[in-house]
PDB file of C-alpha atoms in Angstrom:
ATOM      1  CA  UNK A   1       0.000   0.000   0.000  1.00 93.00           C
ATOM      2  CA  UNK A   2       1.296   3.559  -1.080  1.00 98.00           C
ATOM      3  CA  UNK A   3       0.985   6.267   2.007  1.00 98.00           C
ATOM      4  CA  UNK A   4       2.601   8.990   2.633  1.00 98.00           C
ATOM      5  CA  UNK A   5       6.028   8.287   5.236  1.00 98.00           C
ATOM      6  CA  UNK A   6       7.131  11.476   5.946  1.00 98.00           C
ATOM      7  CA  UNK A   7       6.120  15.578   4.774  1.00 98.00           C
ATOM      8  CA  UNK A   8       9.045  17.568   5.123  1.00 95.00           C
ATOM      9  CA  UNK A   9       8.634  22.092   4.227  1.00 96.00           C
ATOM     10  CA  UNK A  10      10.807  24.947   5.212  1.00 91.00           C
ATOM     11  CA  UNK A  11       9.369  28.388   5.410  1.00 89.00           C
ATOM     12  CA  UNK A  12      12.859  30.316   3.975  1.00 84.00           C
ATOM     13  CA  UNK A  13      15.015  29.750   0.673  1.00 79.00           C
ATOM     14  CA  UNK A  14      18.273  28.420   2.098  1.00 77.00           C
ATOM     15  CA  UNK A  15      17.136  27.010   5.347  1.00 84.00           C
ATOM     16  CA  UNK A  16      17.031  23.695   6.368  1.00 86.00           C
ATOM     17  CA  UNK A  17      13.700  21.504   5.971  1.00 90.00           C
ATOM     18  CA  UNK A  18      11.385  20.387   9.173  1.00 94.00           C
ATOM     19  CA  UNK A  19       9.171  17.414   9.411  1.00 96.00           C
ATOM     20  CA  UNK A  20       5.372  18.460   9.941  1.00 97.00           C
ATOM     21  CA  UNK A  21       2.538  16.139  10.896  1.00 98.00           C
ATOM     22  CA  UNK A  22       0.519  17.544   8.395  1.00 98.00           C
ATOM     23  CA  UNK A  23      -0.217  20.077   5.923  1.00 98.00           C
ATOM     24  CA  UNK A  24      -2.920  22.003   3.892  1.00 98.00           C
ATOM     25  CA  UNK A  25      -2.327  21.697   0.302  1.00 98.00           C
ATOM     26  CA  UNK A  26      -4.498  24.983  -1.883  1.00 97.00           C
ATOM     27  CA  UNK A  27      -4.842  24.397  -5.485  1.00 96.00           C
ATOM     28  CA  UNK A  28      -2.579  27.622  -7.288  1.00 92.00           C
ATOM     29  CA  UNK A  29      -0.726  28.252  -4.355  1.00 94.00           C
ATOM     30  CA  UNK A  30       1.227  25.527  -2.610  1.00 95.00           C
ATOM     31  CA  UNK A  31       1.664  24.258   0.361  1.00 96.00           C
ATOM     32  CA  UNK A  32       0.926  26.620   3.187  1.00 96.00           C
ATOM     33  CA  UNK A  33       4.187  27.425   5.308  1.00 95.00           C
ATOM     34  CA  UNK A  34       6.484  26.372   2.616  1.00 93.00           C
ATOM     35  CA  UNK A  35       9.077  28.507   0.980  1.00 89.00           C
ATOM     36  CA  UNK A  36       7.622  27.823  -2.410  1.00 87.00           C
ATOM     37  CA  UNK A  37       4.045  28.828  -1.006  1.00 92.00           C
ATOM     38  CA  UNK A  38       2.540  31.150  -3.728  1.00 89.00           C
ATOM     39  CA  UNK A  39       5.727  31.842  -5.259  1.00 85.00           C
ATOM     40  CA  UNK A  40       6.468  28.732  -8.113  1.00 78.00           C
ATOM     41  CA  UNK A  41       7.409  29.564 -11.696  1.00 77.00           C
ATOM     42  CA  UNK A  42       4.887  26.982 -13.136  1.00 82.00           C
ATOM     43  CA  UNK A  43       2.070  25.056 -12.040  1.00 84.00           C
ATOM     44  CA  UNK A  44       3.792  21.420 -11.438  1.00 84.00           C
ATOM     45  CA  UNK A  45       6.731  23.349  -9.098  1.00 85.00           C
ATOM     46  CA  UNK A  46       3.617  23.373  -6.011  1.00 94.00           C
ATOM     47  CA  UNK A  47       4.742  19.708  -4.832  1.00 95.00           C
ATOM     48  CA  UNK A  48       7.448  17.865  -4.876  1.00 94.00           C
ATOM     49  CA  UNK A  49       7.401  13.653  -3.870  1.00 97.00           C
ATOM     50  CA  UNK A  50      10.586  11.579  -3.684  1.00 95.00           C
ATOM     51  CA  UNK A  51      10.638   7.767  -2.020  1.00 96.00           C
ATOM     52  CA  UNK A  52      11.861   7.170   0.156  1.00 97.00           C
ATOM     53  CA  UNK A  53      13.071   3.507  -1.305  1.00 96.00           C
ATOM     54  CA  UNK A  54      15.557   5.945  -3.820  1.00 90.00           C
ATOM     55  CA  UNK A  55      16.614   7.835  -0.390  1.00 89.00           C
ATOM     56  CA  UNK A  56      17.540   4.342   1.061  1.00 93.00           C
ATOM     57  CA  UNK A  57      19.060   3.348  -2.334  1.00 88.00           C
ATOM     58  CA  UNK A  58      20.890   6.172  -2.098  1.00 82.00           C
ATOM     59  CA  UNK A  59      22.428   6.046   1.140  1.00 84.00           C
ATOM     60  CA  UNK A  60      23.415   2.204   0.602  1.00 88.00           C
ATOM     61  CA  UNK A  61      25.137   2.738  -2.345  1.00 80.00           C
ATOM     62  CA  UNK A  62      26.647   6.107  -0.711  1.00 77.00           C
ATOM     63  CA  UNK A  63      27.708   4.483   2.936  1.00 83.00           C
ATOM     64  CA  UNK A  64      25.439   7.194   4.174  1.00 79.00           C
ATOM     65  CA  UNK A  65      22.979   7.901   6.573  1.00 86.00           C
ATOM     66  CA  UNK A  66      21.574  10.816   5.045  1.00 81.00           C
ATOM     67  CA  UNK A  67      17.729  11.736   6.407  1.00 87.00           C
ATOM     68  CA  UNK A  68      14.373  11.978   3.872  1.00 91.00           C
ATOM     69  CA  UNK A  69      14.487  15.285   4.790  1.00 89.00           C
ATOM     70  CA  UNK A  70      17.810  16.361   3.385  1.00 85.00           C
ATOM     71  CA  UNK A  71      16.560  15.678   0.215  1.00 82.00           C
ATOM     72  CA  UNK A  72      14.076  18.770   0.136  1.00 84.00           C
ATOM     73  CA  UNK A  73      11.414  17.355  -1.511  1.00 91.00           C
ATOM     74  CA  UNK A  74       7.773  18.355   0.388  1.00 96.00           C
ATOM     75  CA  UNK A  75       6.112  14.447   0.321  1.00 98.00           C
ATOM     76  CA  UNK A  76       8.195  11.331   1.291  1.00 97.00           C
ATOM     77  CA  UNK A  77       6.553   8.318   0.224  1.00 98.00           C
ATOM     78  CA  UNK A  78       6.883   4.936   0.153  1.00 98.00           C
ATOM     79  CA  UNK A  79       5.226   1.650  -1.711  1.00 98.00           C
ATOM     80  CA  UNK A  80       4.812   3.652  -5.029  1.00 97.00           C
ATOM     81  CA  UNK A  81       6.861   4.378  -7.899  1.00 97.00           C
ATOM     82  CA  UNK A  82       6.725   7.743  -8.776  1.00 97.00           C
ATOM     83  CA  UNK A  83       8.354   8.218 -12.094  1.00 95.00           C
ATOM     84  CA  UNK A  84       5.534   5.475 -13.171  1.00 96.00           C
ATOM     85  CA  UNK A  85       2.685   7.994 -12.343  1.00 96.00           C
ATOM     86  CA  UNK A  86       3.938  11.401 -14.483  1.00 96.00           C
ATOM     87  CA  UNK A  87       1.187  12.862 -16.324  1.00 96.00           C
ATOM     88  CA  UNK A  88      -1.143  10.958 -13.731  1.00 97.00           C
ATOM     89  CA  UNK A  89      -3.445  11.886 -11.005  1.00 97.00           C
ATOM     90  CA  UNK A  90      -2.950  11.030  -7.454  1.00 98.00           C
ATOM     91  CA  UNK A  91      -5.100  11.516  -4.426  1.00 98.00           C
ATOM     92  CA  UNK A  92      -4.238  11.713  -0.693  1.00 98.00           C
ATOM     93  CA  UNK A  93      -7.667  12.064   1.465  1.00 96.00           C
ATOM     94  CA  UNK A  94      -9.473  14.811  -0.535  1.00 96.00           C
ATOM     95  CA  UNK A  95      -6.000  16.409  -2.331  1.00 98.00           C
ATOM     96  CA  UNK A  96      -5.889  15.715  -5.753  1.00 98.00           C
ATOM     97  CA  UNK A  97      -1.987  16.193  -7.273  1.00 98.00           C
ATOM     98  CA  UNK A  98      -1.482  16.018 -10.868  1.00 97.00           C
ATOM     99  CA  UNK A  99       2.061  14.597 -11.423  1.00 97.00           C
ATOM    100  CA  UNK A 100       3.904  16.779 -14.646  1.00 96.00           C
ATOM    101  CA  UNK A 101       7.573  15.363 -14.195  1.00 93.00           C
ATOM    102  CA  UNK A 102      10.267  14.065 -12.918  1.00 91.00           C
ATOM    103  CA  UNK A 103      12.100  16.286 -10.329  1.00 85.00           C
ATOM    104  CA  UNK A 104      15.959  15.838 -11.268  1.00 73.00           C
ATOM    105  CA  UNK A 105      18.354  16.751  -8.516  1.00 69.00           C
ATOM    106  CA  UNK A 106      20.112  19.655  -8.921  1.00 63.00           C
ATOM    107  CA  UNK A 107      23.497  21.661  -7.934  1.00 58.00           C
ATOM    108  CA  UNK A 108      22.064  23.448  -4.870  1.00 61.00           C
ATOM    109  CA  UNK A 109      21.528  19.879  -2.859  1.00 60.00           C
ATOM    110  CA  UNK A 110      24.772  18.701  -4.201  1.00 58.00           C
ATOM    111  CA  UNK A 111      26.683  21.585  -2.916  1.00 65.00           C
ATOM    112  CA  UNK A 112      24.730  21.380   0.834  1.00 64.00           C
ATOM    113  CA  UNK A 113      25.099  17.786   1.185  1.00 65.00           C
ATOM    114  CA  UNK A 114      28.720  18.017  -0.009  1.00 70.00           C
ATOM    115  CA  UNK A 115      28.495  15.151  -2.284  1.00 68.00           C
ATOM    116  CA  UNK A 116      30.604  15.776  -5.481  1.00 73.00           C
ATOM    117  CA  UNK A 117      28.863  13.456  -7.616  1.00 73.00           C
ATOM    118  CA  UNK A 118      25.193  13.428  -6.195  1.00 65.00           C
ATOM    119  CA  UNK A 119      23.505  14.681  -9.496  1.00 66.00           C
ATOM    120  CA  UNK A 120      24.749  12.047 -11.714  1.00 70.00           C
ATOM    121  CA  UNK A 121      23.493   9.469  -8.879  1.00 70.00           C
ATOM    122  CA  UNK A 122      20.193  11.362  -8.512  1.00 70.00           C
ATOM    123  CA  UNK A 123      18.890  10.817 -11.982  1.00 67.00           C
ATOM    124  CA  UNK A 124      15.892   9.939 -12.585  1.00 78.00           C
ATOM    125  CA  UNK A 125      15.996   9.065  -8.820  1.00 78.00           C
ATOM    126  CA  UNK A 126      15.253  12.939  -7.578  1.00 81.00           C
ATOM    127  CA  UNK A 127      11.408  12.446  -7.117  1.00 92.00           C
ATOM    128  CA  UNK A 128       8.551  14.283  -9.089  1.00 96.00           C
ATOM    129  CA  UNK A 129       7.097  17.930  -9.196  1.00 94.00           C
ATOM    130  CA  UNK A 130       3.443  18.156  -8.849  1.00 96.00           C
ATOM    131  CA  UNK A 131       0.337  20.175  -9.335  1.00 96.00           C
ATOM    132  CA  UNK A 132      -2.070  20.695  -6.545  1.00 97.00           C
ATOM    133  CA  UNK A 133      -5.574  20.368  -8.432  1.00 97.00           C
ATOM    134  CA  UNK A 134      -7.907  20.227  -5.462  1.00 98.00           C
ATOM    135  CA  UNK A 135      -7.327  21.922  -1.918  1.00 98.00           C
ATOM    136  CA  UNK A 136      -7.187  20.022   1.276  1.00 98.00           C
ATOM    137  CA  UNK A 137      -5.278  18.459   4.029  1.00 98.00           C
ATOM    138  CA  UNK A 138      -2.772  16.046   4.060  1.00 98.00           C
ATOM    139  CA  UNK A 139      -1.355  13.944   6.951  1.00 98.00           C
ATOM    140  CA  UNK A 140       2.070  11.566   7.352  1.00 97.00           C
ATOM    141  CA  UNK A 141       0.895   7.973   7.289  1.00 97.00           C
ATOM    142  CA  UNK A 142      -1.893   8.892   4.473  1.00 98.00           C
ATOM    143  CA  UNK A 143      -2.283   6.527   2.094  1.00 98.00           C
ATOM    144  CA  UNK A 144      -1.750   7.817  -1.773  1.00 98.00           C
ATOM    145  CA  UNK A 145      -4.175   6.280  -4.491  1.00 98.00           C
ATOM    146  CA  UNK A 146      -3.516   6.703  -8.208  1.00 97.00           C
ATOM    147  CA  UNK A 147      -6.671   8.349  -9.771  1.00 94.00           C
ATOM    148  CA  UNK A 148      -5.824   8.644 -13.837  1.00 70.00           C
TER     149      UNK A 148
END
């Protein structure tokens, strides 16, 4: 079963990520508390998922011991595969997310987490950018159902 493990938002550029229990999700603007809150470029920048089996792959292959939330994406999941679902709907409670793309990793983590060669590692293993089509709240432990 797909649910959501962990949901992870910082409310500053720059800073570091918290977990939160739980979050409201409104459709055009983002995620409420979250740096990205009413200020994305495009529609599919509101949400960004990542499993957390890729974080775990990750971190084996790495020696690490790096946490979900070091990865700065706002949904950690887990019993889903996420690049299968771009271009699909998902739904967690009553928020529907449209899925546009993959999210690939970029320069900004590799520089904070000091790992020279994280973006090569990360692709196509850097989670997914999402759409927020219908308002409401989410909760860790939710479970995710694919809609379209």
């Amino acid at each position: 079963m797909a649910k959501i493990k962990a949901i992870n938002i910082t409310n500053m550029s720059g800073k570091n990520t918290v977990y939160v229990n739980q979050a409201i999700l409104s459709k055009n603007k983002g995620i409420q508390n979250d740096r990205y809150y009413e200020n994305f470029k495009n529609n599919y920048e509101q949400v960004t998922l990542i499993e957390s089996e890729k974080i775990n792959y990750f971190n084996n292959i790495m020696k690490r011991k790096l946490n979900y939330k070091d990865f700065r994406r706002n949904i950690i999941t887990t019993g889903i595969d996420l690049n299968k679902i771009v271009n699909k709907k998902i739904q967690i409670n009553n928020v529907i997310l449209k899925v546009h793309q993959l999210c690939q990793p970029c320069r900004y983590l590799q520089n904070k987490l000091n790992i020279d060669n994280l973006v090569k590692l990360l692709v196509n293993r850097g989670g997914v950018c999402a759409e927020i089509i219908q308002s409401g709240v989410i909760s860790t432990f939710d479970q995710i159902k694919i809609v379209k």
